[in-house]
Coordinates of C-alpha atoms and ligand atoms in Angstrom, one line a residue:
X1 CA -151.5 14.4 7.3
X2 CA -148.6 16.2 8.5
X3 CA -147.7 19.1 11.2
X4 CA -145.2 22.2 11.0
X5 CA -144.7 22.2 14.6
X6 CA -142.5 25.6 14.5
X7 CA -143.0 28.5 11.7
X8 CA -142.8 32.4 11.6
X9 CA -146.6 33.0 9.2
X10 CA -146.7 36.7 10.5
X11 CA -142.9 37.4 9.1
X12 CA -143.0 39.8 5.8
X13 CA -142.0 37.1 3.3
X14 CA -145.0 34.4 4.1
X15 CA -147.2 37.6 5.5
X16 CA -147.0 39.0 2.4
X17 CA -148.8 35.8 0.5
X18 CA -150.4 34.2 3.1
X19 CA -153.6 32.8 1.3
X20 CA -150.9 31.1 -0.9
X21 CA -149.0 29.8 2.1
X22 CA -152.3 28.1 3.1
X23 CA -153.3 26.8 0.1
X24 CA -150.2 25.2 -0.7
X25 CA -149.9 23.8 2.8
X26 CA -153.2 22.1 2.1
X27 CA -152.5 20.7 -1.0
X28 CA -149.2 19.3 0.6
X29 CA -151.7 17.7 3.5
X30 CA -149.8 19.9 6.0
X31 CA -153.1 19.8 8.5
X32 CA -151.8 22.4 11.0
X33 CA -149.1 24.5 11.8
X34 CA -148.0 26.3 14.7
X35 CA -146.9 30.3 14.3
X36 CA -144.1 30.9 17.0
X37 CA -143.7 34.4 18.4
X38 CA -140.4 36.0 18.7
X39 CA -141.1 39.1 20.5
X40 CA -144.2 40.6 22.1
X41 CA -144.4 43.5 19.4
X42 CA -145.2 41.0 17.3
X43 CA -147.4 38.9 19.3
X44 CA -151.1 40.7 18.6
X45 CA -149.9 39.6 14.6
X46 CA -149.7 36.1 15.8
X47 CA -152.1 35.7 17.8
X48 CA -154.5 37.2 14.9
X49 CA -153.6 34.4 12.8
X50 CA -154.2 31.9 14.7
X51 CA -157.9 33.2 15.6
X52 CA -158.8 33.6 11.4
X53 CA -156.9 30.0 10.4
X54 CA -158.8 27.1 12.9
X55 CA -155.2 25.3 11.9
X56 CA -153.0 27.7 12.8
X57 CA -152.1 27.6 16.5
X58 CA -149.7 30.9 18.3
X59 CA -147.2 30.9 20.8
X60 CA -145.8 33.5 22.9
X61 CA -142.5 34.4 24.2
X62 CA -139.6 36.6 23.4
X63 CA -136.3 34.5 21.3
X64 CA -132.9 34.7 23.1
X65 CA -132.0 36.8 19.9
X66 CA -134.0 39.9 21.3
X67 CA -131.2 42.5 22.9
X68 CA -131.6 42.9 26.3
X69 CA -134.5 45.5 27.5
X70 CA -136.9 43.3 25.5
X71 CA -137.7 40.9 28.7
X72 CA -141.0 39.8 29.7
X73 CA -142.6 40.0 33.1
X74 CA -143.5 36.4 34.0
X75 CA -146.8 37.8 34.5
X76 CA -147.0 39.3 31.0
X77 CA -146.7 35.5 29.6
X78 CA -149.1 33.7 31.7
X79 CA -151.6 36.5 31.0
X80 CA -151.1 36.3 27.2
X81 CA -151.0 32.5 27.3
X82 CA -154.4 32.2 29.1
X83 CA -155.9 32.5 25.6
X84 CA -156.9 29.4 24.1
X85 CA -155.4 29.5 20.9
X86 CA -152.0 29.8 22.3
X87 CA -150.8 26.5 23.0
X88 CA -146.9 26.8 24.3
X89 CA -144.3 29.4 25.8
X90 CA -141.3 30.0 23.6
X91 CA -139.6 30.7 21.3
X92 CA -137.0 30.8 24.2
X93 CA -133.5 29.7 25.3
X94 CA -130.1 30.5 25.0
X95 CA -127.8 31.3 21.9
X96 CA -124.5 32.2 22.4
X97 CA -123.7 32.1 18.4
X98 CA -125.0 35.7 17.6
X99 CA -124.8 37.1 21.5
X100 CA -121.9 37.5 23.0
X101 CA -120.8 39.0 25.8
X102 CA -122.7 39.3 29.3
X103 CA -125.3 36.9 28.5
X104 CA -127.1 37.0 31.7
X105 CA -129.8 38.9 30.4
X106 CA -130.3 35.8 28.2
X107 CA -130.5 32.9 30.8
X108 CA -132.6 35.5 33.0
X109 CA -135.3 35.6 30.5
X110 CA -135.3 31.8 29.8
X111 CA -135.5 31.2 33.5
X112 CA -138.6 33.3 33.0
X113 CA -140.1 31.7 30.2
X114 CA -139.7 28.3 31.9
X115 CA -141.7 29.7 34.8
X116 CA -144.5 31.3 33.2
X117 CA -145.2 27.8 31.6
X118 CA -145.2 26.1 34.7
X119 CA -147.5 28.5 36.0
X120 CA -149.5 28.9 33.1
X121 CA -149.5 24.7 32.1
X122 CA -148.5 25.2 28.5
X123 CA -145.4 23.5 27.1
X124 CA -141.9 25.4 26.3
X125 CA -140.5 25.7 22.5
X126 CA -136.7 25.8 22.9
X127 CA -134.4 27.4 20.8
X128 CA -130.5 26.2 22.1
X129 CA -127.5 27.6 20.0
X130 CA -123.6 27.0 21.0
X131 CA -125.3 27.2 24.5
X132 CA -126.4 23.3 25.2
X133 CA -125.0 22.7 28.3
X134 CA -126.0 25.8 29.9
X135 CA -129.5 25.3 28.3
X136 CA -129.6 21.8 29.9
X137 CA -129.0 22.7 33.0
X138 CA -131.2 25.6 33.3
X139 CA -133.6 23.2 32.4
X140 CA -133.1 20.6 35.5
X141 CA -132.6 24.2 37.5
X142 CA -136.4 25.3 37.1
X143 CA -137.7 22.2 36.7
X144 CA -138.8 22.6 33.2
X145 CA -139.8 18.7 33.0
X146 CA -142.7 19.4 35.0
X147 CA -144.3 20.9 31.5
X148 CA -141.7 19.6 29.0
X149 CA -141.7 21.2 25.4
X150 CA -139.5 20.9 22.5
X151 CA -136.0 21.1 21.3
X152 CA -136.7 22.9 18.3
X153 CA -134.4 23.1 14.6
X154 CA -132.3 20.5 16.7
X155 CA -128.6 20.1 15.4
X156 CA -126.8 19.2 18.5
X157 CA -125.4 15.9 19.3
X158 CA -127.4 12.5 20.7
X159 CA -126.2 13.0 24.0
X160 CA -127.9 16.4 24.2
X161 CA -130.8 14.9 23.0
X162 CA -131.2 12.4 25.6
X163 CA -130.6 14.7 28.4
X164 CA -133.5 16.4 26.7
X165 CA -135.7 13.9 26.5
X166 CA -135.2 12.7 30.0
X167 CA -136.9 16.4 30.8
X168 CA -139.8 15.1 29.0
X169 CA -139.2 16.9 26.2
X170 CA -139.3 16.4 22.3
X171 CA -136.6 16.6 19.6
X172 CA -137.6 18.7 16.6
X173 CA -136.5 18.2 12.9
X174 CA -135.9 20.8 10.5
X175 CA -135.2 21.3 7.0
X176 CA -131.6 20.7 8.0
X177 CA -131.5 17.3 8.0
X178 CA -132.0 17.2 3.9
X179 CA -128.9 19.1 3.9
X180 CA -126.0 16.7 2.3
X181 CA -123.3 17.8 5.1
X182 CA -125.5 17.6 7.9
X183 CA -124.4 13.7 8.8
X184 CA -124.5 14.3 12.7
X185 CA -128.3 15.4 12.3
X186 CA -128.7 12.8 10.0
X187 CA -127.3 9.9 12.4
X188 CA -128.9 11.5 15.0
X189 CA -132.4 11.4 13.6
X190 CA -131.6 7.9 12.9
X191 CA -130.9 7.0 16.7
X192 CA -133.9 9.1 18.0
X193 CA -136.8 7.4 19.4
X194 CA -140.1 8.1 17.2
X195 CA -142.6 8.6 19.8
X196 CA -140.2 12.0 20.6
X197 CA -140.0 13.2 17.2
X198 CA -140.9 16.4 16.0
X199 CA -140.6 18.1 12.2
X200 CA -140.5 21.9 11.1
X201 CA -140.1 24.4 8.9
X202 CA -138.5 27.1 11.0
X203 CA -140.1 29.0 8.0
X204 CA -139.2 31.1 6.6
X205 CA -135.6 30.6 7.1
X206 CA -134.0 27.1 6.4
X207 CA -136.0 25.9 3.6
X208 CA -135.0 22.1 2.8
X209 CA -133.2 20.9 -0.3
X210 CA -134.7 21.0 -3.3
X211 CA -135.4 24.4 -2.1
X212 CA -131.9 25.1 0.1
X213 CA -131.6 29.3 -0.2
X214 CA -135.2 29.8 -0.8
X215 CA -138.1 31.3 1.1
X216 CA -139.3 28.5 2.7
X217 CA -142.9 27.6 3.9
X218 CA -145.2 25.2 6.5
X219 CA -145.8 23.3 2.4
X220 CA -141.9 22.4 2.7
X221 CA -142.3 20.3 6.3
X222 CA -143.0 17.2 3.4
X223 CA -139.9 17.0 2.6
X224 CA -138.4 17.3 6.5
X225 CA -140.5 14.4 6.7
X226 CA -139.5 12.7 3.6
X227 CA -136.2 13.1 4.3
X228 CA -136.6 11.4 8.5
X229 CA -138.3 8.2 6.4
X230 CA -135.6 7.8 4.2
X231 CA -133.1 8.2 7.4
X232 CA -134.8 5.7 9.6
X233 CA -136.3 3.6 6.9
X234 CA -139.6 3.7 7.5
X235 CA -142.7 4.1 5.4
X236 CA -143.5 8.1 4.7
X237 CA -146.9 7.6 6.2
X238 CA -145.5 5.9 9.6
X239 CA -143.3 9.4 10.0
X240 CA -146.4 11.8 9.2
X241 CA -148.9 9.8 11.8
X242 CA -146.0 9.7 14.2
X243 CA -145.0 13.3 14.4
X244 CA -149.0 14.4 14.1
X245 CA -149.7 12.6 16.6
X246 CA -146.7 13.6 19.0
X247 CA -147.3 17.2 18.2
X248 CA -151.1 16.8 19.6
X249 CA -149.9 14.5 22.6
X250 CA -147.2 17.6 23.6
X251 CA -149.5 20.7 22.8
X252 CA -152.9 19.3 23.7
X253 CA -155.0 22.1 21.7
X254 CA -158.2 23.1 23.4
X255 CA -159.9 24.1 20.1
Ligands
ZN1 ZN1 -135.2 29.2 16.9
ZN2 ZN1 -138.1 30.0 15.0

């Protein structure tokens, strides 16, 4: 049994053959998956996923990739997260690889994001791009570790990782680590504590190797968690139960 804790079902490519993106995700025993939401245009899409699949879950937020003028009202997320099959706030953060520039705009809106979860009780699903530090601290600034979340498609160093975990949050796993020059990730995945691991898809973008260049899809998180048993040398079943489990511990699903 295994989760895709962060995927994009209601983007054209998967959209397009969605009853064969489930079908394949069940024959790969990928249980559940969670549909993250990118900007509130999208969000009714979403959201309409995760009410006709029982194991697909939403999110809502608006990505640090959205130009500015795209900000949510805090009270536009906690109203949109009151429903039950929306189980975190994000995708949000900072990335400072494809903005440049004023970037306040940016940390305003993840300042935002990190309050309507507080307020609403669901937890945050960071995205953090050649922006860690500022990411961090705007973290300890709004006292994101009250409701804690995940560092997701993580590829920045240990250090970074234990800063987030000391916010109560979660380090998330892509299809990254299968890469053959990602060796940071890799002995970073080594050093990280199980009980805080996460895996993903990021689908459909960063599909793992065999499949590097690909579409990829919520079926693909096997070999993300393939890959993490191989790194930390541990059975293949110990990772799956591990990261299920953590993904229900952090989410908490009502239904
Ligand atoms: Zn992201
Ligand atoms: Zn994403």
């Amino acid at each position: 049994m295994l989760v895709d804790s962060h995927c994009h079902l209601n983007f054209p490519d998967l959209a397009a053959d969605l009853a064969g993106v489930i079908a394949r995700m069940q024959a790969a025993e990928v249980t559940h998956a969670l549909c993250v939401c990118v900007n509130l245009r999208d969000f009714p899409q979403v959201l309409a996923l995760a009410e006709r699949y029982p194991n697909i879950y939403a999110s809502v937020g608006v990505h640090p990739d959205e130009p500015p003028g795209n900000d949510p009202e805090l009270n536009d997320l906690v109203e949109l997260a009151r429903h039950p099959r929306v189980i975190a706030i994000g995708e949000t953060g900072l990335d400072y690889y494809r903005q440049t520039g004023d970037t306040a705009w940016q940390r305003a809106r993840f300042r935002t994001h990190i309050r309507a979860a507080r307020t609403c009780g669901k937890p945050l699903i960071v995205h953090t791009r050649a922006a860690a530090d500022d990411t961090l601290a705007i973290m300890r600034e709004e006292n994101a570790g009250a409701i804690g979340g995940v560092m997701h498609c993580f590829t920045e160093s240990l250090t970074v990782a234990q800063q987030a975990m000391e916010q109560n949050f979660y380090i998330s796993i892509s299809g990254i680590v299968t890469f053959k020059n990602a060796t940071a990730l890799k002995q970073v995945t080594e050093a990280l504590p199980l009980e805080r691991l996460l895996i993903e898809t990021d689908a459909p973008y960063l599909a793992p190797i065999p499949f590097r260049g690909k579409p990829n899809e919520p079926a693909y998180v096997r070999y993300v968690a393939e890959e993490v048993a191989r790194i930390k040398k541990q059975p293949f079943a110990t990772i799956a139960e591990q990261t299920t489990a953590n993904f229900f511990r952090l989410f908490q699903p009502q239904d």
